[in-house]
Every structure is written in C-alpha cells, then in structure tokens.
Amino acid sequence: MTLDYDVAIVGSGFAGSVLARVLAVQGYDVMLLERGTHPRFAIGESTTPLANLSLERLAKRYGLRDCYRLAAHGRWLAHHPELRRGLKRGFTYYRHHPGEPFADRGLDSERLLVAASPDDAIADVHWMRSDVDQHFVREAIAEGVDYRDRVEVTQAGFDEGGATLRGVRLGEPIEIRARFVVDASGPSGFLARQLAIPSGLERTRTRAGLVFSHFAGVRTMRELLPSLPAGPYPDDWAAVHHIIDEGWMYSLRFDDGVTSAGFLLTPRGVSSLGDAASGGADRLWAAMLERYPTIGAAFADATPTMPIAWLPRIQHRLTRAAGPRWVLLPHAYAFVDPLFSTGIAWGLRAVERLGLMFEQAASRDRVPEVAVLERYERALAAEADQIDTLVAGAYESMAQFDLFAAQAMLYFASVSFAEVGQRIAPDESVAWRGFLGVGDPVLEPLFGESLRRLSEMTRGHGTAAVIPSEECRAFAQWMAGAIAPRNVAGLADGARHNLYPVDLDVLVERHALLGMTRERLMESLPALRGMSPEPSFPLSYRARTGSADPSRP
Ligand SMILES: Cc1cc2nc3c(=O)[nH]c(=O)nc-3n(C[C@H](O)[C@H](O)[C@H](O)COP(=O)(O)OP(=O)(O)OC[C@H]3O[C@@H](n4cnc5c(N)ncnc54)[C@H](O)[C@@H]3O)c2cc1C
C-alpha cells in the first residue's frame, strides 16, 4: 500500500495530534502514525499557565473549541467531564530529611507554595494523558487527519521532493510518501535513528533516574499535617514536590483520587541507596518510603494501579532539531526533568510555531523553508539549554531549602512575567518569544549566573553540601535583586513566608515593569485574571481567511 500526503507526523501524543489537526485545518493532507494504540498510559501530566495560554491561542487561531475549554479546570469540568483530570492551583514544595517526619514549624516550615491561579475555575489542570491524548487523536480524525495506529516505521529516506517512509502495519508492508515529516515520537527517537542524528547529551548537566506509577488511596499532606498554616490554596491541589537528599518526588492528584507519583533520583542519590538500587522498582520505591516517614505515611495504604517502573536515566538530547523537509517536536529533541513542569508548555509552543511556519510557507509545495527551520532549531537548542541550566541549578540548591526556594524564584519570575506579557499581547506575536526568558536581556543570563553561584557554594557536593546560612541568605538576596526588573508577582519577599498568592495589587503597583501605565494595566485586568468571555466558535482559520488553501491568504 503506498499513500501520498503533504505531511506525515510520527507519534500521536498530544503534541503530534494537535499539530496534525492544526495542519489539517490549514488544508494540508496529514497522516498521523502511531506505533501503539489509544488509550495508552503516558507520563507528563501537569500543565501550567503558559501551556494553557498556548492551548487558548491555538483554539482561537484554528477554531479548536475543545482546546479552549480544556485550558482551565472550570471550563474542562463544564464541557468535558468525561476526560479525567486533576485540579492544579499551583506549585507546592516540602523539604524532607531522611529518617525524620516533616517538621511542622508553622510559618517557618520548609515549605513553599506558589499559586498559579486565583481560583479553581481558571486553574491549571493535571491531564490524565490516556484520556486526553485519545481525545486529541479523535479530534484530529474528525478534522480529516488520516490516523493509522499499530504502525512500525522501519525506514525513512529523504530526497528533494520529500520523504518515503516504509514500515509494517498488522503484518502488511506500508509505504508513505510525504513532502514533510514531523517526528513527534517523544524519547523513542524515530528520526534520530533514521537520520543518525548524534546525541547532544554530553552538553547537558542534569541527570536523574525515575521510579514511578499511578496510585489509589494516597493520603493528602493536609491530612498528615493538619496544623500547617493555611496557604494561598489547599496544598495538595497542586503539583506537589517533595525535596529529598537523593533528588525529589512529584505527586499529582487527579480529581478521581488517583495520584501520579515518582521519585527523581540523582546518580549520587541512587548510589546512596545501596542494595535497594539494584533490587528492582518495587524495592526502590519501598526504600524511599521507608527513608522518608511523612511520604511513607502518605503512601502507606496506597496501591499502584499499574506496575511500579524504574527508568535509570530520563534525560535525552539531540544535536539537530530540524532539516530540509523534517522537524522534531521538543520531546523528540530533548528532555531534561519534570521539575517545573516545562514539557507540555514547550511542546505546545512548538506546535504554535510550526502552525505559523506552515501558514507562511511560500514554497511551491507549501512546506517550511530551510531558513525558518533553522530558526526553529536555534530556538529549541537555546531553550533546551535554558531548561537544563535552571534545573541543574535547582538540583544544586536542594542542599538547603532556602537556597532551593530562592532558585525557584527565578523560574516563577520568568514564567509570571511571560504570562502577563502574553495575556496582554496580540496572539500572533507570542509564538516565537523565547521560552523561560530566552532572548530576554535581563532573564536569559541569570540562569547561568545562578547555576554558577550555586555550584560554587556546593562545590560539587550537590544535596550533600553543608552551606552556611549567611551564604544562603546572600544568595536569596542576590536572586531577589536580580529578578527585580521582571518580578511582577511579588516574589522573593521574606514577609510572605514562602506562601505566594496571585496578587493583582502587586501587579498593578509594578505596572512600569511591563512598560504600561497604571490605567492601561487596570483596563487589562479582566484578561490578566483569565476572565475574558469565551470566544465564539467556530472561529476557524478557514472562516478567518475565507479559504482552506494557505497559499491564498
Ligand atoms: C517523569 C516525567 C514527568 C513529566 N512531567 C511533566 C509534567 O508534569 N508537566 C509537563 O508539562 N511535562 C512533563 N513531562 C514532559 C512530558 O512528558 C512531555 O513533554 C510530553 O509527553 C510530550 O508529549 P509528546 O506528544 O511530544 O510526546 P509523547 O507523549 O512522548 O508521545 C509520543 C508518541 O509517539 C509514539 N511513538 C513513539 N515512537 C514511535 C514510532 N517509531 N512510530 C510511531 N509512533 C511512535 C508513542 O507511542 C507515543 O504515543 C514529564 C516527563 C517525564 C519523563
């Protein structure tokens, strides 16, 4: 069977499926290929305001109403209750010490809460990826994408006119001719193998293994620590991070009571576990719960809903992200670490960029030209470096919780500044803005400078380093000053005791940081609160351009 398409997309995670749909809306013939079948488990569940802003922009530009409705917890519940999800009000962190229960020291506890939304209705969402990814595939099919699952592509050859993909579907050979190929296969590295793209892992710093599963019956931290002072939102309805000597743990609660949880363990952390590290995933999991009593208590009666798994290393990185007639989506190109939940937002930003690249393709066969592919590749490389630098700094800072809290401010300052900027800017101008401060003369260099300072303090001892408290204080002060020109969210403020609500008063007060007058900022408040009314759909690309053919804008 030989099939002929404009674009072949390999991999039907949310990123591949949403891109397939965006291109189909533009009038391209798109084939979406999947090795497995949906529904299937996928990791990477916690969204952020930047991810949801991307979804909203894609929704408005291409008429994808479901994307708009899945971009906030309240809208999701109202329109797609059948898709499992969890309420995410912000980012919660606790520091645990081996053999000791978490110390409730009131406002001086080793605890940090940063709200990402002012209320539940417009809050972010944890995606049950099996449901969400299947939904996006169905929507892609409804838009005219030709979706084939259980396809194993074994060969990809490129020539001047495009690519020929050969493989097998249900025992039958399949051949696909496409003018352009998108690798959306995530870490499995489809095009990396076909094009022999060398690894770029050695240029990155972060290293961690992961032991993880989904669990039923996990107790909340609130149940275990009922007298902790109230934070800006209920601690557990968030991406919960437990910082430990060996790395950190994530715990993401879904509304139906299932919790996605995993320990990220540094190589040093793994070796400190001795025999438990080589005894398989269950033994490793049990060893971690035993070492940290409060986490152990939370998971004491929990049962995994699928086998606990161990991945000795989760990082990957390639040296190329695009070339003539092909492109990699971010998760196929690089992955650093789930700390700070950057994956979904970065993936959707790339979908936005590619959507525009195809819209603007002026070549005869309407595929992006080499110059714009090079721009895409440069952007991804700089952003992957930036994520790695931020996360590597965070791992260094885990030695001391106040250092970690200070390093986290760099992330929150960058994303809150970007979020505000995106909410008030015209949609078209956002896609190519750098992710995590890339291209921002104030923020970009801070990531490297912060890592340099932290590495000097820990002197290669990582989380085992003992750092005098005055050095920690000096670092926190430096960070507060360094982020000040972008700090529109009132971060790094000792008076907050590490409990940060969404504070629009601070934002209004700091209007000048956004280059806006107070009055202009006040006018933008409904947009900044995410309170704009739902746009009327369909508001599709076709409706806007009056044409399904992007060569006739
Ligand atoms: C431990 C961990 C936790 C994470 N947590 C978060 C988080 O909380 N928040 C966040 O934003 N991000 C997180 N991420 C990142 C997130 O997982 C990714 O950004 C996201 O999954 C990328 O989606 P995708 O659609 O690009 O690829 P994927 O979800 O990886 O999908 C790839 C698809 O391609 C298919 N495929 C693979 N090879 C082939 C082939 N040869 N042929 C056909 N099909 C193929 C696969 O079956 C799969 O369906 C996390 C990642 C990890 C490892």
mmCIF file of C-alpha atoms in Angstrom, residues 65-264:
data_model
loop_
_atom_site.group_PDB
_atom_site.id
_atom_site.type_symbol
_atom_site.label_atom_id
_atom_site.label_comp_id
_atom_site.label_asym_id
_atom_site.label_seq_id
_atom_site.Cartn_x
_atom_site.Cartn_y
_atom_site.Cartn_z
ATOM 1 C CA ARG A 65 -13.098 24.918 20.736
ATOM 2 C CA ASP A 66 -12.215 21.881 22.851
ATOM 3 C CA CYS A 67 -8.659 23.212 23.276
ATOM 4 C CA TYR A 68 -10.065 26.432 24.710
ATOM 5 C CA ARG A 69 -12.308 24.500 27.072
ATOM 6 C CA LEU A 70 -9.535 22.195 28.234
ATOM 7 C CA ALA A 71 -7.331 25.176 29.132
ATOM 8 C CA ALA A 72 -8.918 25.823 32.564
ATOM 9 C CA HIS A 73 -10.247 23.458 35.208
ATOM 10 C CA GLY A 74 -13.706 25.029 35.427
ATOM 11 C CA ARG A 75 -14.272 25.018 31.660
ATOM 12 C CA TRP A 76 -12.980 21.458 31.473
ATOM 13 C CA LEU A 77 -15.493 20.284 34.118
ATOM 14 C CA ALA A 78 -18.347 22.087 32.399
ATOM 15 C CA HIS A 79 -17.662 20.787 28.887
ATOM 16 C CA HIS A 80 -15.507 17.644 29.082
ATOM 17 C CA PRO A 81 -16.269 15.925 32.389
ATOM 18 C CA GLU A 82 -15.689 12.561 30.683
ATOM 19 C CA LEU A 83 -11.940 13.282 30.405
ATOM 20 C CA ARG A 84 -10.175 12.540 33.673
ATOM 21 C CA ARG A 85 -8.173 15.411 35.119
ATOM 22 C CA GLY A 86 -6.950 16.960 38.355
ATOM 23 C CA LEU A 87 -7.192 20.454 39.795
ATOM 24 C CA LYS A 88 -3.830 22.234 39.881
ATOM 25 C CA ARG A 89 -3.820 25.504 41.786
ATOM 26 C CA GLY A 90 -0.079 25.932 41.955
ATOM 27 C CA PHE A 91 3.310 24.540 42.902
ATOM 28 C CA THR A 92 3.796 23.071 46.390
ATOM 29 C CA TYR A 93 7.200 22.098 47.812
ATOM 30 C CA TYR A 94 8.239 20.434 51.071
ATOM 31 C CA ARG A 95 11.767 19.555 52.210
ATOM 32 C CA HIS A 96 12.076 16.173 53.931
ATOM 33 C CA HIS A 97 15.103 14.772 55.769
ATOM 34 C CA PRO A 98 15.959 11.062 55.974
ATOM 35 C CA GLY A 99 14.524 9.283 58.990
ATOM 36 C CA GLU A 100 12.611 12.362 60.211
ATOM 37 C CA PRO A 101 8.925 13.207 59.852
ATOM 38 C CA PHE A 102 8.288 16.510 58.061
ATOM 39 C CA ALA A 103 8.734 19.220 60.685
ATOM 40 C CA ASP A 104 5.690 21.454 61.072
ATOM 41 C CA ARG A 105 7.297 24.677 62.264
ATOM 42 C CA GLY A 106 4.347 26.852 61.329
ATOM 43 C CA LEU A 107 5.304 29.678 59.026
ATOM 44 C CA ASP A 108 8.971 28.705 59.324
ATOM 45 C CA SER A 109 8.393 25.226 57.907
ATOM 46 C CA GLU A 110 10.497 24.093 54.946
ATOM 47 C CA ARG A 111 7.538 24.610 52.656
ATOM 48 C CA LEU A 112 6.916 26.779 49.586
ATOM 49 C CA LEU A 113 3.587 27.382 47.881
ATOM 50 C CA VAL A 114 3.312 29.460 44.718
ATOM 51 C CA ALA A 115 -0.204 29.925 43.349
ATOM 52 C CA ALA A 116 -0.598 29.755 39.580
ATOM 53 C CA SER A 117 -4.239 30.878 39.554
ATOM 54 C CA PRO A 118 -6.514 32.920 41.804
ATOM 55 C CA ASP A 119 -9.353 30.347 41.913
ATOM 56 C CA ASP A 120 -10.409 26.841 40.906
ATOM 57 C CA ALA A 121 -12.398 27.906 37.850
ATOM 58 C CA ILE A 122 -9.448 29.233 35.903
ATOM 59 C CA ALA A 123 -6.893 26.911 37.492
ATOM 60 C CA ASP A 124 -4.476 24.723 35.575
ATOM 61 C CA VAL A 125 -5.136 21.032 35.168
ATOM 62 C CA HIS A 126 -3.333 17.718 35.527
ATOM 63 C CA TRP A 127 -4.070 15.738 32.382
ATOM 64 C CA MET A 128 -4.894 12.032 32.600
ATOM 65 C CA ARG A 129 -2.886 11.526 29.459
ATOM 66 C CA SER A 130 -4.580 8.293 28.411
ATOM 67 C CA ASP A 131 -7.889 10.207 28.139
ATOM 68 C CA VAL A 132 -6.529 13.495 26.859
ATOM 69 C CA ASP A 133 -4.252 12.053 24.173
ATOM 70 C CA GLN A 134 -7.058 9.814 22.913
ATOM 71 C CA HIS A 135 -9.381 12.813 22.789
ATOM 72 C CA PHE A 136 -6.912 14.794 20.681
ATOM 73 C CA VAL A 137 -6.483 11.871 18.274
ATOM 74 C CA ARG A 138 -10.251 11.627 17.828
ATOM 75 C CA GLU A 139 -10.478 15.347 17.164
ATOM 76 C CA ALA A 140 -7.658 15.110 14.627
ATOM 77 C CA ILE A 141 -9.509 12.330 12.800
ATOM 78 C CA ALA A 142 -12.689 14.422 12.829
ATOM 79 C CA GLU A 143 -10.709 17.245 11.184
ATOM 80 C CA GLY A 144 -9.717 14.926 8.323
ATOM 81 C CA VAL A 145 -6.333 13.639 9.529
ATOM 82 C CA ASP A 146 -5.624 10.110 8.309
ATOM 83 C CA TYR A 147 -4.669 8.295 11.521
ATOM 84 C CA ARG A 148 -3.106 4.845 11.467
ATOM 85 C CA ASP A 149 -2.151 3.049 14.647
ATOM 86 C CA ARG A 150 -0.062 -0.092 15.145
ATOM 87 C CA VAL A 151 2.336 1.148 12.504
ATOM 88 C CA GLU A 152 6.017 0.388 12.912
ATOM 89 C CA VAL A 153 8.002 2.616 10.551
ATOM 90 C CA THR A 154 11.329 0.983 9.896
ATOM 91 C CA GLN A 155 12.850 3.241 7.217
ATOM 92 C CA ALA A 156 12.806 6.892 6.264
ATOM 93 C CA GLY A 157 14.581 8.138 3.148
ATOM 94 C CA PHE A 158 14.690 11.794 2.126
ATOM 95 C CA ASP A 159 15.063 13.276 -1.361
ATOM 96 C CA GLU A 160 14.481 16.660 -2.938
ATOM 97 C CA GLY A 161 10.710 16.274 -3.061
ATOM 98 C CA GLY A 162 10.151 14.889 0.430
ATOM 99 C CA ALA A 163 10.406 11.585 2.238
ATOM 100 C CA THR A 164 9.468 7.971 1.793
ATOM 101 C CA LEU A 165 8.587 6.128 4.982
ATOM 102 C CA ARG A 166 8.415 2.347 4.904
ATOM 103 C CA GLY A 167 7.154 0.079 7.620
ATOM 104 C CA VAL A 168 4.668 -2.543 8.656
ATOM 105 C CA ARG A 169 1.058 -2.348 9.789
ATOM 106 C CA LEU A 170 -0.536 -5.516 11.139
ATOM 107 C CA GLY A 171 1.942 -7.655 9.219
ATOM 108 C CA GLU A 172 1.384 -5.798 5.928
ATOM 109 C CA PRO A 173 4.067 -3.554 4.395
ATOM 110 C CA ILE A 174 3.118 0.114 4.248
ATOM 111 C CA GLU A 175 4.812 2.888 2.271
ATOM 112 C CA ILE A 176 4.089 6.563 2.783
ATOM 113 C CA ARG A 177 5.234 9.394 0.594
ATOM 114 C CA ALA A 178 5.163 12.819 2.279
ATOM 115 C CA ARG A 179 6.509 16.220 1.402
ATOM 116 C CA PHE A 180 7.403 16.860 5.032
ATOM 117 C CA VAL A 181 7.957 14.685 8.127
ATOM 118 C CA VAL A 182 7.397 15.675 11.767
ATOM 119 C CA ASP A 183 8.918 13.498 14.452
ATOM 120 C CA ALA A 184 6.512 13.582 17.395
ATOM 121 C CA SER A 185 7.666 10.231 18.757
ATOM 122 C CA GLY A 186 8.989 11.610 22.043
ATOM 123 C CA PRO A 187 12.044 9.981 23.575
ATOM 124 C CA SER A 188 11.921 6.953 21.299
ATOM 125 C CA GLY A 189 13.884 8.983 18.739
ATOM 126 C CA PHE A 190 12.349 7.890 15.447
ATOM 127 C CA LEU A 191 14.148 10.346 13.154
ATOM 128 C CA ALA A 192 17.279 10.361 15.305
ATOM 129 C CA ARG A 193 17.750 6.716 14.325
ATOM 130 C CA GLN A 194 16.738 7.153 10.697
ATOM 131 C CA LEU A 195 18.970 10.182 10.140
ATOM 132 C CA ALA A 196 21.713 9.060 12.539
ATOM 133 C CA ILE A 197 21.461 12.362 14.455
ATOM 134 C CA PRO A 198 24.234 12.353 17.069
ATOM 135 C CA SER A 199 23.315 12.677 20.739
ATOM 136 C CA GLY A 200 23.972 16.029 22.384
ATOM 137 C CA LEU A 201 23.556 14.702 25.896
ATOM 138 C CA GLU A 202 27.133 15.416 26.891
ATOM 139 C CA ARG A 203 26.468 19.167 26.639
ATOM 140 C CA THR A 204 23.791 18.903 29.365
ATOM 141 C CA ARG A 205 24.184 18.732 33.127
ATOM 142 C CA THR A 206 21.017 17.264 34.639
ATOM 143 C CA ARG A 207 20.951 13.531 35.308
ATOM 144 C CA ALA A 208 18.269 11.559 37.141
ATOM 145 C CA GLY A 209 16.530 8.204 37.166
ATOM 146 C CA LEU A 210 12.827 7.794 37.839
ATOM 147 C CA VAL A 211 10.794 5.267 39.834
ATOM 148 C CA PHE A 212 7.067 5.899 39.314
ATOM 149 C CA SER A 213 3.490 4.719 38.922
ATOM 150 C CA HIS A 214 -0.129 5.763 39.430
ATOM 151 C CA PHE A 215 -1.607 5.008 42.855
ATOM 152 C CA ALA A 216 -5.026 4.800 44.509
ATOM 153 C CA GLY A 217 -5.502 5.697 48.163
ATOM 154 C CA VAL A 218 -2.737 8.267 48.699
ATOM 155 C CA ARG A 219 -3.334 10.418 51.789
ATOM 156 C CA THR A 220 -3.044 14.169 51.450
ATOM 157 C CA MET A 221 -0.318 16.186 53.158
ATOM 158 C CA ARG A 222 -3.091 18.212 54.780
ATOM 159 C CA GLU A 223 -4.419 15.071 56.496
ATOM 160 C CA LEU A 224 -0.932 14.301 57.767
ATOM 161 C CA LEU A 225 -0.046 17.873 58.738
ATOM 162 C CA PRO A 226 -3.381 19.411 59.761
ATOM 163 C CA SER A 227 -1.932 22.333 61.689
ATOM 164 C CA LEU A 228 0.281 23.762 58.948
ATOM 165 C CA PRO A 229 -0.751 27.401 58.390
ATOM 166 C CA ALA A 230 -3.206 27.850 55.517
ATOM 167 C CA GLY A 231 -1.538 28.710 52.220
ATOM 168 C CA PRO A 232 -2.861 30.597 49.200
ATOM 169 C CA TYR A 233 -4.639 27.378 48.061
ATOM 170 C CA PRO A 234 -5.097 23.867 49.515
ATOM 171 C CA ASP A 235 -1.566 22.369 49.494
ATOM 172 C CA ASP A 236 -2.476 19.108 47.780
ATOM 173 C CA TRP A 237 -4.408 20.524 44.815
ATOM 174 C CA ALA A 238 -1.199 21.385 43.097
ATOM 175 C CA ALA A 239 1.905 19.846 41.609
ATOM 176 C CA VAL A 240 3.344 18.647 44.912
ATOM 177 C CA HIS A 241 7.131 18.353 45.099
ATOM 178 C CA HIS A 242 8.944 16.626 47.947
ATOM 179 C CA ILE A 243 12.609 17.652 48.005
ATOM 180 C CA ILE A 244 14.814 14.932 49.470
ATOM 181 C CA ASP A 245 18.529 14.231 49.798
ATOM 182 C CA GLU A 246 18.508 11.923 46.756
ATOM 183 C CA GLY A 247 16.627 14.302 44.452
ATOM 184 C CA TRP A 248 12.891 14.961 44.591
ATOM 185 C CA MET A 249 9.454 13.407 44.258
ATOM 186 C CA TYR A 250 6.369 14.570 42.345
ATOM 187 C CA SER A 251 2.823 13.799 43.442
ATOM 188 C CA LEU A 252 -0.057 14.863 41.196
ATOM 189 C CA ARG A 253 -3.570 14.231 42.418
ATOM 190 C CA PHE A 254 -6.419 13.647 39.950
ATOM 191 C CA ASP A 255 -9.999 14.556 40.831
ATOM 192 C CA ASP A 256 -11.000 10.866 40.922
ATOM 193 C CA GLY A 257 -8.489 10.128 43.706
ATOM 194 C CA VAL A 258 -5.746 8.572 41.583
ATOM 195 C CA THR A 259 -2.287 10.072 42.182
ATOM 196 C CA SER A 260 0.613 10.075 39.743
ATOM 197 C CA ALA A 261 3.847 9.907 41.708
ATOM 198 C CA GLY A 262 7.522 9.346 41.085
ATOM 199 C CA PHE A 263 10.927 9.835 42.682
ATOM 200 C CA LEU A 264 13.618 11.543 40.571
#
